[in-house]
Short mmCIF file of C-alpha atoms in Angstrom, two decimals:
data_model
loop_
_atom_site.label_atom_id
_atom_site.label_comp_id
_atom_site.label_asym_id
_atom_site.label_seq_id
_atom_site.Cartn_x
_atom_site.Cartn_y
_atom_site.Cartn_z
CA UNK A 1 0.00 0.00 0.00
CA UNK A 2 1.32 3.43 -0.85
CA UNK A 3 1.40 5.61 2.28
CA UNK A 4 1.82 9.35 2.84
CA UNK A 5 3.85 10.56 5.82
CA UNK A 6 2.07 13.47 7.50
CA UNK A 7 4.98 14.43 9.74
CA UNK A 8 7.44 17.14 8.80
CA UNK A 9 10.16 15.74 6.51
CA UNK A 10 13.89 16.10 7.08
CA UNK A 11 15.72 18.94 5.38
CA UNK A 12 16.43 16.68 2.38
CA UNK A 13 12.67 16.12 1.94
CA UNK A 14 12.58 12.53 3.22
CA UNK A 15 10.96 10.79 6.15
CA UNK A 16 12.66 7.65 7.46
CA UNK A 17 10.65 4.98 9.24
CA UNK A 18 11.27 1.42 10.42
CA UNK A 19 8.38 -0.99 10.82
CA UNK A 20 7.96 -3.96 13.16
CA UNK A 21 9.48 -6.15 10.44
CA UNK A 22 12.72 -4.15 10.97
CA UNK A 23 12.58 -3.03 7.32
CA UNK A 24 13.61 0.59 6.72
CA UNK A 25 11.37 2.77 4.56
CA UNK A 26 12.28 6.10 2.97
CA UNK A 27 9.34 8.35 2.19
CA UNK A 28 10.36 10.69 -0.64
CA UNK A 29 8.48 13.72 -1.90
CA UNK A 30 6.09 12.84 -4.73
CA UNK A 31 6.53 15.45 -7.48
CA UNK A 32 2.79 15.35 -8.32
CA UNK A 33 1.41 15.84 -4.80
CA UNK A 34 4.35 17.29 -2.87
CA UNK A 35 3.78 14.73 -0.08
CA UNK A 36 6.41 12.26 1.18
CA UNK A 37 5.22 8.84 -0.04
CA UNK A 38 6.48 5.26 -0.02
CA UNK A 39 5.18 1.83 -1.03
CA UNK A 40 4.98 -0.36 2.09
CA UNK A 41 4.55 -4.05 1.24
CA UNK A 42 4.39 -5.68 4.69
CA UNK A 43 0.86 -5.55 6.17
CA UNK A 44 2.19 -5.46 9.74
CA UNK A 45 4.28 -2.41 8.86
CA UNK A 46 1.29 -0.75 7.16
CA UNK A 47 -0.89 -1.41 10.21
CA UNK A 48 1.81 -0.08 12.54
CA UNK A 49 2.39 3.10 10.54
CA UNK A 50 -1.32 3.79 10.16
CA UNK A 51 -1.85 3.15 13.88
CA UNK A 52 0.58 5.92 14.82
CA UNK A 53 -1.59 8.57 13.16
CA UNK A 54 1.46 9.91 11.30
CA UNK A 55 0.71 8.11 8.04
CA UNK A 56 -2.30 7.72 5.76
CA UNK A 57 -3.08 5.88 2.53
CA UNK A 58 -2.10 7.77 -0.60
CA UNK A 59 -4.96 6.29 -2.63
CA UNK A 60 -8.58 6.85 -1.64
CA UNK A 61 -9.39 3.29 -2.69
CA UNK A 62 -7.16 2.00 0.16
CA UNK A 63 -9.02 3.81 2.98
CA UNK A 64 -11.37 0.90 3.75
CA UNK A 65 -8.51 -1.61 3.69
CA UNK A 66 -6.48 0.70 5.97
CA UNK A 67 -9.33 0.81 8.49
CA UNK A 68 -9.46 -2.99 8.53
CA UNK A 69 -5.69 -3.28 9.00
CA UNK A 70 -5.67 -0.88 11.94
CA UNK A 71 -8.52 -2.75 13.64
CA UNK A 72 -7.08 -6.21 12.81
CA UNK A 73 -5.48 -8.03 15.77
CA UNK A 74 -1.71 -7.65 15.69
CA UNK A 75 -0.93 -11.15 17.01
CA UNK A 76 -3.30 -13.10 14.73
CA UNK A 77 -0.73 -15.85 14.12
CA UNK A 78 -0.40 -16.83 17.79
CA UNK A 79 -4.13 -17.25 18.41
CA UNK A 80 -4.45 -14.23 20.66
CA UNK A 81 -6.81 -11.41 19.83
CA UNK A 82 -4.20 -8.73 20.49
CA UNK A 83 -6.17 -7.66 23.53
CA UNK A 84 -4.50 -6.88 26.80
CA UNK A 85 -7.76 -6.42 28.68
CA UNK A 86 -7.77 -2.66 28.21
CA UNK A 87 -10.43 -0.74 26.37
CA UNK A 88 -8.20 -0.53 23.28
CA UNK A 89 -7.24 3.08 23.80
CA UNK A 90 -10.79 4.34 23.52
CA UNK A 91 -10.83 5.89 26.98
CA UNK A 92 -11.50 9.58 27.35
CA UNK A 93 -8.26 11.45 26.51
CA UNK A 94 -9.19 14.15 29.03
CA UNK A 95 -8.85 11.56 31.82
CA UNK A 96 -5.15 11.00 31.05
CA UNK A 97 -2.45 12.98 32.84
CA UNK A 98 -1.25 16.02 30.87
CA UNK A 99 2.40 14.94 30.87
CA UNK A 100 1.73 11.70 28.93
CA UNK A 101 2.01 11.77 25.14
CA UNK A 102 -1.27 11.12 23.34
CA UNK A 103 0.25 8.09 21.58
CA UNK A 104 3.18 6.41 23.34
CA UNK A 105 3.89 4.36 20.18
CA UNK A 106 4.09 7.40 17.90
CA UNK A 107 7.18 7.82 15.78
CA UNK A 108 9.46 10.73 16.66
CA UNK A 109 9.11 13.97 14.74
CA UNK A 110 12.26 15.77 13.75
CA UNK A 111 12.41 19.35 14.93
CA UNK A 112 13.55 22.30 12.89
CA UNK A 113 16.08 23.53 15.44
CA UNK A 114 19.74 23.46 14.48
CA UNK A 115 21.95 21.01 16.35
CA UNK A 116 23.86 22.31 19.35
CA UNK A 117 27.46 23.31 18.61
CA UNK A 118 30.15 20.78 19.47
CA UNK A 119 32.37 21.35 22.49
CA UNK A 120 35.61 23.19 21.82
CA UNK A 121 38.59 20.98 21.08
CA UNK A 122 41.19 23.65 21.80
CA UNK A 123 43.89 23.36 24.45
CA UNK A 124 42.55 23.17 27.96
CA UNK A 125 43.80 25.68 30.48
CA UNK A 126 46.53 24.34 32.76
CA UNK A 127 45.80 24.12 36.44
CA UNK A 128 48.48 25.81 38.55
#
């Protein structure tokens, strides 16, 4: 499924992401839409990326399939339903503490701040 990354791309216009399959994906800017896109073959990776809220299907025809993948149990091969006894994250977000991120599994977003300067490598002052 072709996905669009909705997070801010790096300065070179790419978004890098690694799925649960440990495969690295590079989302590059599509010249037609201007959005960073990538074809993701592995369904577990698609489900993971869509579940973060930072990615969406590039093709409208894939929206229904994307909804099914996000709702599909993650551990279908081991016979479990993927449930941990919780309400599936549908609790009221206002009941959560303010210092918790809204999605603890969300991928990091690169900031636009410049990196801090490196420490000086000059001669250190002698102690007397």
